[in-house]
Every structure is written in structure tokens, then in C-alpha cells.
Short mmCIF file of C-alpha atoms and ligand atoms in Angstrom, two decimals:
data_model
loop_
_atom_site.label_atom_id
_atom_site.label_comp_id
_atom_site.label_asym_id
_atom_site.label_seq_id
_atom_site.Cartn_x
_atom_site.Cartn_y
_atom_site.Cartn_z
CA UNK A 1 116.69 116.33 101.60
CA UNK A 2 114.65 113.67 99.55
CA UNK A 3 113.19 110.80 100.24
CA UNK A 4 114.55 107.50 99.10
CA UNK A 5 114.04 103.97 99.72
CA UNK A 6 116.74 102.94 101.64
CA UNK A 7 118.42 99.14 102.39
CA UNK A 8 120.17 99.19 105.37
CA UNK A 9 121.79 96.00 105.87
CA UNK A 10 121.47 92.43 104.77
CA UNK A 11 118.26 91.46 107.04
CA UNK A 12 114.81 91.53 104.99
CA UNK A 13 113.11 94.68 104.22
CA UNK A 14 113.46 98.03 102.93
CA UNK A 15 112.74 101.27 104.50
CA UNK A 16 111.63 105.16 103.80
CA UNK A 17 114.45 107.43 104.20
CA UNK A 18 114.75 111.14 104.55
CA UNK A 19 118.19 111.27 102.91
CA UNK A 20 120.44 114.10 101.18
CA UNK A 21 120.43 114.72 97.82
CA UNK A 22 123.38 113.56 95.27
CA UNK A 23 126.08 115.24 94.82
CA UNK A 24 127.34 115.00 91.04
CA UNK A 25 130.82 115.45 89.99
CA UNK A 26 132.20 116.73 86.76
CA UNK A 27 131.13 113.61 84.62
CA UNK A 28 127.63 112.97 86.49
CA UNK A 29 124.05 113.88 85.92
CA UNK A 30 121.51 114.86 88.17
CA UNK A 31 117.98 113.03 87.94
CA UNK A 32 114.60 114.45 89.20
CA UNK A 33 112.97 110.99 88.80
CA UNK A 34 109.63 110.75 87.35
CA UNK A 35 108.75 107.01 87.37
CA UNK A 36 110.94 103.71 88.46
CA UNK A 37 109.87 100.15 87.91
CA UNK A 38 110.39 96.99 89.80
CA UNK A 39 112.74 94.34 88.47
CA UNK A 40 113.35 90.79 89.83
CA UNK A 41 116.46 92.41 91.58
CA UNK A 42 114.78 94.41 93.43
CA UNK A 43 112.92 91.66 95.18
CA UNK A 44 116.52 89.79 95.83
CA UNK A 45 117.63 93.06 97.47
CA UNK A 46 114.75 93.02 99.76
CA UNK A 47 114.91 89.22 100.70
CA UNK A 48 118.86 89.82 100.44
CA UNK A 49 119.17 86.40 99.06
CA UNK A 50 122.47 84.48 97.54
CA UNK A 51 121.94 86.61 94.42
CA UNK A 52 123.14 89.49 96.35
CA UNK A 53 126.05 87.72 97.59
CA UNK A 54 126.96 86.23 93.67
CA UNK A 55 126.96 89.86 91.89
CA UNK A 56 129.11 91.62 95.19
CA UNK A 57 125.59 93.56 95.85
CA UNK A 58 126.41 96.35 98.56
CA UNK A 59 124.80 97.95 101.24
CA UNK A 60 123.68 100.32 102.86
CA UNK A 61 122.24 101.37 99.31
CA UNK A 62 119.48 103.29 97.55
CA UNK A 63 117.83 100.41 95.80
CA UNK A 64 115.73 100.83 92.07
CA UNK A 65 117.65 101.16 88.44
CA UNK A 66 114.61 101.03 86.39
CA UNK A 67 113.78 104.66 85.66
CA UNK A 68 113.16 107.92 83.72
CA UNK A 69 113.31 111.48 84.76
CA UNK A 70 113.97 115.04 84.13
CA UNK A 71 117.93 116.08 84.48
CA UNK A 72 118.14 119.10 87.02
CA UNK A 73 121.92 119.34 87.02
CA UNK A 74 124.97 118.34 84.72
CA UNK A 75 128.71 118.26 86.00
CA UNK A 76 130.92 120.45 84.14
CA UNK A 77 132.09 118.31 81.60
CA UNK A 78 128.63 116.57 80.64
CA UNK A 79 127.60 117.08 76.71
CA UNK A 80 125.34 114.88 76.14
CA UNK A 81 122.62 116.13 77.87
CA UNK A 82 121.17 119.32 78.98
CA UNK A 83 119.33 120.30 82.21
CA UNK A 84 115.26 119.99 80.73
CA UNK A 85 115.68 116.80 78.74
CA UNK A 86 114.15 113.32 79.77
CA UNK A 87 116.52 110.16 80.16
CA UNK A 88 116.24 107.12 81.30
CA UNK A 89 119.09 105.47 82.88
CA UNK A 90 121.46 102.54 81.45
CA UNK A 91 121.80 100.28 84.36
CA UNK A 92 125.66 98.87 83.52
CA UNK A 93 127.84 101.88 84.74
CA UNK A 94 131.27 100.30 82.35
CA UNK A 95 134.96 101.50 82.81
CA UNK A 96 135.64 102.91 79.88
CA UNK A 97 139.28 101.53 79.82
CA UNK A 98 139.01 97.98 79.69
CA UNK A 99 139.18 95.81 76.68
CA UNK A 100 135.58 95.35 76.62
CA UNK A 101 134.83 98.46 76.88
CA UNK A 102 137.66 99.35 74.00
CA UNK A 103 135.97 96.95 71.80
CA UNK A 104 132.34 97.48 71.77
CA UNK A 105 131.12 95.59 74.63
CA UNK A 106 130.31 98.09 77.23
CA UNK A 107 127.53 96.21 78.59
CA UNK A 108 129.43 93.60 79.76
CA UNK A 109 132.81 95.80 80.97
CA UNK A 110 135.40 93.74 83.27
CA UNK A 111 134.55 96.12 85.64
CA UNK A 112 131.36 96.85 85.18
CA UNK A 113 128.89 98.45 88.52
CA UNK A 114 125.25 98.23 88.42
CA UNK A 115 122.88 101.31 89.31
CA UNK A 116 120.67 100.48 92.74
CA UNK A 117 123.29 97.28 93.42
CA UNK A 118 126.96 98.58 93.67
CA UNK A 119 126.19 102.61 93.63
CA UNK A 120 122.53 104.42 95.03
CA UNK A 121 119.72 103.52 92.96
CA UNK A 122 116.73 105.61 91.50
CA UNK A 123 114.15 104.62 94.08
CA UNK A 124 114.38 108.13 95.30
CA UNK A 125 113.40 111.43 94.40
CA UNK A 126 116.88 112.29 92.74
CA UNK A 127 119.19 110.06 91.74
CA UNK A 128 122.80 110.72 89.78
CA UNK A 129 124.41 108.35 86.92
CA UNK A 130 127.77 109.37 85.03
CA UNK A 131 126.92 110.88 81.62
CA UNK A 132 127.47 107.92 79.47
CA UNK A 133 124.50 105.75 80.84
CA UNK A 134 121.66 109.06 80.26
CA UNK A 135 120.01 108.20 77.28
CA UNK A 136 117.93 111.11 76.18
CA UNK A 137 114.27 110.07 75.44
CA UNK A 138 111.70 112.04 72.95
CA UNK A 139 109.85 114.67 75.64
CA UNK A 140 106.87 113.84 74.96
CA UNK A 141 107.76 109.69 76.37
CA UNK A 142 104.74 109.15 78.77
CA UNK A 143 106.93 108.42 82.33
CA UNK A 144 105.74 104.58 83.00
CA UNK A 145 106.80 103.83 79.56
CA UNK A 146 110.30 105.81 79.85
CA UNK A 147 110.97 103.81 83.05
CA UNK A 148 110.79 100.28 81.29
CA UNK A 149 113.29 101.25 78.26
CA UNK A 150 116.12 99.39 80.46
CA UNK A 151 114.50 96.34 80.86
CA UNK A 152 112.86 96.50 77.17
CA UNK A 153 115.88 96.77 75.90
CA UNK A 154 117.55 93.74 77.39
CA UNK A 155 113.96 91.58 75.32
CA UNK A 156 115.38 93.86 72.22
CA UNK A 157 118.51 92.47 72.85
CA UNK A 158 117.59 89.29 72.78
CA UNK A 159 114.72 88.94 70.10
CA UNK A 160 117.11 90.77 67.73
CA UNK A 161 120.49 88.89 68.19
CA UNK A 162 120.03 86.99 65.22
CA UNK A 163 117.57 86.71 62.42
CA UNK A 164 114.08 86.72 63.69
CA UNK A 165 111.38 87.92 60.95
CA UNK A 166 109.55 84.83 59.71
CA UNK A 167 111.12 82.49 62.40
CA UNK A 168 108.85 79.99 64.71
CA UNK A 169 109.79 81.75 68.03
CA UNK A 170 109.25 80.28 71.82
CA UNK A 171 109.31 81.88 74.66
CA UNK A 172 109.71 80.84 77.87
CA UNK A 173 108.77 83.25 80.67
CA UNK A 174 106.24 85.51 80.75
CA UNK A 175 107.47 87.76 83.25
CA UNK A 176 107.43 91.39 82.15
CA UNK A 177 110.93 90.91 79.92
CA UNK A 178 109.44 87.84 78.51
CA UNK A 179 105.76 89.74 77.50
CA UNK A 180 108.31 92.53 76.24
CA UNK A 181 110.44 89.83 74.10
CA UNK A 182 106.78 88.05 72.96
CA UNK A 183 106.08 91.51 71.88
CA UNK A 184 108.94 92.80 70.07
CA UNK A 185 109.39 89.23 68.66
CA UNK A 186 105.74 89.70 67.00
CA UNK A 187 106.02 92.68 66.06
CA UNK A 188 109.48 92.33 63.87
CA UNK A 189 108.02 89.74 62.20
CA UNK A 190 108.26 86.40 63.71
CA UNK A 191 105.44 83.83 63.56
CA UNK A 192 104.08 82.14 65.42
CA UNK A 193 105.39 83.25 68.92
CA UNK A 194 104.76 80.50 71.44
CA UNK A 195 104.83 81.98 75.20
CA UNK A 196 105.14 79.78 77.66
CA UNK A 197 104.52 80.09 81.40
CA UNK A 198 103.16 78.15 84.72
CA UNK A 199 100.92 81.67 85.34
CA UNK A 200 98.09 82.21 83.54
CA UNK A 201 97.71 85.66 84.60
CA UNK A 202 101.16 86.62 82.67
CA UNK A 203 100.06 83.90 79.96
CA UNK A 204 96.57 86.21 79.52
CA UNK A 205 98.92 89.11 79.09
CA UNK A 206 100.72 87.64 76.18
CA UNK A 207 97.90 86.07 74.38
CA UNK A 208 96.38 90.15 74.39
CA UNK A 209 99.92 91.22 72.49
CA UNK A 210 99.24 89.86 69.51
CA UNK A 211 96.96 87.43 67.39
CA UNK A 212 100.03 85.27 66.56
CA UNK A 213 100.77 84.27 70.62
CA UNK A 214 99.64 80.66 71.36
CA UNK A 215 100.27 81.31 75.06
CA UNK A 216 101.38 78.00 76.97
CA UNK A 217 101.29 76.39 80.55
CA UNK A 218 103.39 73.34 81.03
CA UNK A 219 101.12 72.49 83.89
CA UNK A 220 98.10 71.53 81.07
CA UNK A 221 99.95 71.75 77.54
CA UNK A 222 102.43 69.33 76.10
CA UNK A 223 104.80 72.15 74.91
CA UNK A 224 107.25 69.63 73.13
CA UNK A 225 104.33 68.29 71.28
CA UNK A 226 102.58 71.31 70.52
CA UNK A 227 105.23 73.17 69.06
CA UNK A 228 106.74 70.42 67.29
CA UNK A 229 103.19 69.81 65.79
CA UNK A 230 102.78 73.32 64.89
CA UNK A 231 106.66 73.55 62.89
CA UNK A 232 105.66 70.61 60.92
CA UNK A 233 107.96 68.69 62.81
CA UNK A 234 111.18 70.54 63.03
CA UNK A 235 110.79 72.61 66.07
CA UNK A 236 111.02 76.48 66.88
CA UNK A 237 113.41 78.10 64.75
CA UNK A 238 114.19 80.54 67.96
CA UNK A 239 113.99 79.96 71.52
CA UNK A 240 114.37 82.78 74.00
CA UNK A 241 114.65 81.00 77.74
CA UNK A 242 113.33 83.97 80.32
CA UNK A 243 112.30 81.57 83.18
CA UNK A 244 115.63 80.73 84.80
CA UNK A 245 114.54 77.49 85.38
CA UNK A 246 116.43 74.19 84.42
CA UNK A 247 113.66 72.47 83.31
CA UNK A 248 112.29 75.32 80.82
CA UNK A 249 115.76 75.44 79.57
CA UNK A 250 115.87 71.81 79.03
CA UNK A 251 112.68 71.92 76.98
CA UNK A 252 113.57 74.81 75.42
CA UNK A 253 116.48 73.06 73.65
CA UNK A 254 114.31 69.97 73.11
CA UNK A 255 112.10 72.03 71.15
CA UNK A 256 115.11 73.97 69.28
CA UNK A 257 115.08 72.75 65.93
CA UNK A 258 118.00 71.86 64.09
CA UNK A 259 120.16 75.08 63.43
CA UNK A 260 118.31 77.15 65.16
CA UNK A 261 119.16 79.75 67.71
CA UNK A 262 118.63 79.48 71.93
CA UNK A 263 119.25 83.16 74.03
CA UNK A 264 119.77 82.58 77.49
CA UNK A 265 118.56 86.00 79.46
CA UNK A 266 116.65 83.85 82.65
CA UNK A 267 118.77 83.70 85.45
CA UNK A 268 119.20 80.43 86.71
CA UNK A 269 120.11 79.69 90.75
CA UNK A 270 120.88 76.74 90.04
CA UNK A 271 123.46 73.83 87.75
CA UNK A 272 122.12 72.59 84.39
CA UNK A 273 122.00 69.35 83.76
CA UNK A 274 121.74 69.18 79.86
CA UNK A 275 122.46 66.33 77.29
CA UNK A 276 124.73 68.30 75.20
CA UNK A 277 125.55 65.98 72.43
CA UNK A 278 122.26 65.97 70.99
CA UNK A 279 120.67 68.95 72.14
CA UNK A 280 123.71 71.43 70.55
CA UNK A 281 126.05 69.45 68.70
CA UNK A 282 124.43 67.40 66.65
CA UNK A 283 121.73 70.04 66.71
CA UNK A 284 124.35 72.56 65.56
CA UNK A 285 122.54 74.74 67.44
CA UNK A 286 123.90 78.49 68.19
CA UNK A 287 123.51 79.00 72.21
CA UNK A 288 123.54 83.05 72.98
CA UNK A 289 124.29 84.45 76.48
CA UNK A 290 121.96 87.78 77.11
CA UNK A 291 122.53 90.17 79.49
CA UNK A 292 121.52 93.47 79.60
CA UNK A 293 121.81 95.68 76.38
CA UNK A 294 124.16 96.61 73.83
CA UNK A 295 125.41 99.86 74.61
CA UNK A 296 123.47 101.37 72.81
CA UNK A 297 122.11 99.54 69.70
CA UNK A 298 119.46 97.98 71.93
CA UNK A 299 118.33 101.71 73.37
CA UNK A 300 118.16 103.19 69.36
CA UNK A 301 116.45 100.26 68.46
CA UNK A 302 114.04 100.14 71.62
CA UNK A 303 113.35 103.57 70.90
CA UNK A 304 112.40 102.86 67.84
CA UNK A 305 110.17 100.09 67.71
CA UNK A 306 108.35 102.17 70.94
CA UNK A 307 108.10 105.23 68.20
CA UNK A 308 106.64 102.55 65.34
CA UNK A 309 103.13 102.41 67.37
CA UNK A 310 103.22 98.85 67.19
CA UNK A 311 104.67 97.77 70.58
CA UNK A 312 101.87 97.55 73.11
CA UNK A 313 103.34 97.82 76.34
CA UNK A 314 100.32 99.68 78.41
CA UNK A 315 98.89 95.99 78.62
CA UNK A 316 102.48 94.62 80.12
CA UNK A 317 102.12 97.75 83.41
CA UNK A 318 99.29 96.77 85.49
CA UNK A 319 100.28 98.32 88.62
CA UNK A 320 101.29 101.33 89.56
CA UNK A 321 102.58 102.57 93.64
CA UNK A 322 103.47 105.63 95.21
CA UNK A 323 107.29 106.03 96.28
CA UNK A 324 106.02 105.21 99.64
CA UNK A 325 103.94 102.15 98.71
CA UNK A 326 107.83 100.51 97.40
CA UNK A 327 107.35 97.94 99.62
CA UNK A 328 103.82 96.89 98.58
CA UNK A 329 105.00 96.92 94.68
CA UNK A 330 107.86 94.54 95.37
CA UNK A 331 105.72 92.31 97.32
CA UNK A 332 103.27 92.15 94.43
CA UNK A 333 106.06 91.55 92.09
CA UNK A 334 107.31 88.89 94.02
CA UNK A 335 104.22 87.07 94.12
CA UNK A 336 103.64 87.12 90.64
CA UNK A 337 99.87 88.66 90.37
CA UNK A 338 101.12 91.53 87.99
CA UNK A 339 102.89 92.43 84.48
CA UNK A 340 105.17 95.31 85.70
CA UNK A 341 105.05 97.25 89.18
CA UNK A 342 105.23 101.00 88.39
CA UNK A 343 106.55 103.54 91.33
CA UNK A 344 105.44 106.78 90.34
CA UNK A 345 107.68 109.30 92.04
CA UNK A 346 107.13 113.12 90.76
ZN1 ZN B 401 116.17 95.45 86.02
ZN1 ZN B 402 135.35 98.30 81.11
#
């Protein structure tokens, strides 16, 4: 048996469950997790909100896809890693047949099933993924760090769509995928990186990743202005829009200079109103949806901007919980007082 946290239904909450351990099949991998992290899906499983309806979110489920751990067990036909190594897990679980999948876009597979949403999560002490989404980590990976690859790689994905080194970059969101983008965007070279938020605890964050953040807050700054001023004129050569809200996407493309690129990754719950004539065509500007990671350019790469030394990601995990303390991190999360909730599990 092993404990687990445990959704039962669509009412609010989560509970502590004594539960069996997974069974793997020929193609799966068995997990001794080390360390999960909370995401922002998480806290819609909790509240069970209209999210969970949208993406076909089941239950009764193990929640938690953010993770690393040891693998304990491999089905039969499993190469591609060996019982000892650490992986963390790619969330997207894809087909394999479709023509998505055929064609190099995995991540976003017709068919696609999401860990600790449409099969149990990693919230537990053991979890199981097929073989294709283990991604093997160096051994030495500290845990808290090997748990965030997933959503670090989803910022990679983003920052490094298109060009970035030398480009005027803003960022809106500072939620821990936004401090990961304003991080990966500094480091590979853009300049400056404007990160923009309504919380100033997440905006203090970003201003400590590096000495070319000019951290943000709508609620004091005129951001249009600001970064207008500071592009002599032109506007930010990138924007990345993290916040899922209309009005930071609407700015966001107000500040978009000519030519230059927008990545939506926020998830918006609601309709955009947006004056497209001048805002993308006469802007000519390229408009990039985000979501998740290539499979699995953005996990080489992640791994090897975290092997450069230059990506400082200790300041982005401020918490850390016990398995048993799940609820406490989401709640945290939820209310916005933290970088990234850590759930350290063996
Ligand atoms: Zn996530
Ligand atoms: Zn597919």
C-alpha cells in the first residue's frame, strides 16, 4: 500500500489515501517519487472548477504530474530506462498513431491524456507513466529541481520558439513558469527582460534573477509607456503572455512592436476582445500558441541550460510540504504568497 493524495469526486478538497500500488504493464514504468510540485492545475482539481470540466478532467484520481523519482520497476518491453535511474515525468501521455504524433508533434497528440488529470497522478508515493514520457535526468539532479523540469520546459518552450538573444523581451506573469521564462529568457541572451505582474512578492523574485529584469506592476507602472520608452519607441521585440488575463494580453500586443513575436502559454477563462487589425495585421506580428513542451527538444534543451550553471531556479522554490501537508501547499499556491510549492515525498 502507499499513500497518495486522492480526489474523490467533484466537491472541493482532496484527501490522504492509503491506496495500492501501480501496477505497470509491458510498456510502463514504475516511479518511487522523490519530489512533486504544485501547478495551477492542481488548484483547479481541488476547487474542481470549469477547467476541469473544459479538458474532460476525471475522477476519482490521484492528482500531481509535476515530479521526479527513482524507477523501481520497468515492464518487459521498456528500453529506455533502467530500474536505478532518475526521471522526471512528461506530463502529455500522446498516442503514438495519430498524425500528430506521426509528424513531430507529440505534445499536442489528437488524443493526447494528461498525467494526475485523465490517468493517477504522482502525488503519491509511486506512481507509473508509459516509457515514452520518462526522461532520464543526470543522478546527481537535486529532487526539487528534477520535479520542475515539466513545467520549465513549457518557459523553454516558449522563450526559445523563435529568435530571442538580443531581443527586448516582456513578460507577463510572474507565476513560477513566468520567473522560469524571465530566467531562461535572460540567460540566452535577451535584454532587457521586462516582468510584469500585480504581485510584488513574485515581481521581487524576478528582479533577484537577473540584473537585466525591470520587474513591473500595472497597479503603479505605466507598462505601455515604460517599455515603449525603454525600446526607443518601437516596443518589445518579444512578448511572452503567462497571466491568462485579457487585459495583460491586450497590453501585451500593444506593446509588441512591429514584427515582433507574441507566445500565448497563460490560460485564459475567458473571450478576448482584441483589435486585430492593428494589433497583428498591420503589426505583422507572429502570434504563437504554447502549450506544454516539444517532445523532447524542450527537455534536452531544459536540461541543458539547468547543466550551464546559469539558470537560478533555487530563488523561484520557496516552499517546500510534506506529502501530507498537499493540502496546505495548494492552498498557498492558490493564494499567491509563494514562487513554487515543493511536496517532498521520499
Ligand atoms: Zn503543471
Ligand atoms: Zn497522437
Amino acid at each position: 500500500m502507499m499513500k497518495a493524495v486522492y480526489k474523490a469526486d467533484r466537491s472541493k478538497g482532496i484527501e490522504i489515501r492509503e491506496l495500492p500500488e501501480p501496477v505497470i504493464s509491458d510498456n510502463e514504468v514504475l516511479i518511487k517519487v522523490r519530489s512533486a510540485a504544485v501547478c495551477g492545475s492542481d488548484i483547479h482539481l481541488y476547487n474542481w472548477n470549469d477547467w476541469c470540466d473544459n479538458v474532460h478532467a476525471k475522477n476519482p484520481i490521484i492528482i500531481g504530474h509535476e515530479f521526479c523519482g527513482e524507477v523501481v520497476d520497468v515492464g518487459s518491453n521498456v528500453s529506455l530506462v533502467k530500474t536505478g535511474d532518475l526521471v522526471a515525468g512528461e506530463t502529455h501521455i500522446p498516442c503514438g498513431t495519430c498524425m500528430l504524433c506521426r509528424t513531430g508533434k507529440q505534445h499536442i497528440c489528437q488524443d493526447m491524456k494528461i498525467v494526475g488529470v485523465h490517468t493517477d497522478g504522482a502525488f503519491a508515493q509511486y506512481t507509473k507513466i508509459p516509457e515514452i514520457c520518462a526522461y532520464k535526468l543526470p543522478a546527481d539532479t537535486p529532487h526539487d529541481i528534477g520535479a520542475i523540469y515539466e513545467p520549465f520546459t513549457i518557459a523553454v518552450h516558449g522563450v526559445l520558439k523563435d529568435k530571442i538573444g538580443g531581443c527586448s523581451t516582456a513578460i507577463f506573469g510572474c507565476g513560477p513558469i513566468g520567473l522560469f521564462a524571465v530566467n531562461v529568457a535572460s540567460v540566452c541572451g535577451a535584454s532587457p527582460v521586462f516582468a510584469i505582474d500585480i504581485n510584488d512578492y513574485r515581481l521581487k523574485i524576478a528582479q533577484k534573477l537577473s540584473d537585466n529584469v525591470i520587474a513591473l506592476n500595472p497597479h503603479r507602472d505605466k507598462i505601455v509607456e515604460i517599455v515603449k520608452d525603454k525600446t526607443k519607441g518601437y516596443g518589445a521585440d518579444v512578448v511572452i503572455e503567462l497571466a491568462g488575463s485579457p487585459e495583460a494580453t491586450r497590453m501585451g500586443f500593444e506593446l509588441l512592436r512591429k514584427s515582433g513575436r507574441i507566445c500565448i502559454i497563460g490560460l485564459h477563462s475567458r473571450e478576448v476582445s482584441l483589435d486585430f487589425v492593428n494589433n497583428i495585421t498591420y503589426k505583422e506580428a507572429t502570434v504563437y500558441g504554447v502549450t506544454g513542451r516539444e517532445m523532447f527538444e524542450s527537455w534536452y534543451q531544459a536540461e541543458n541550460l539547468m547543466q550551464s550553471g546559469k539558470i537560478n531556479v533555487k530563488d523561484v522554490l520557496t516552499h517546500e510540504f510534506p506529502l501530507e501537508e498537499t493540502e496546505k501547499a495548494i492552498l498557498t499556491a492558490q493564494e499567491g504568497k509563494c514562487g513554487k510549492a515543493i511536496i517532498k515525498i521520499s
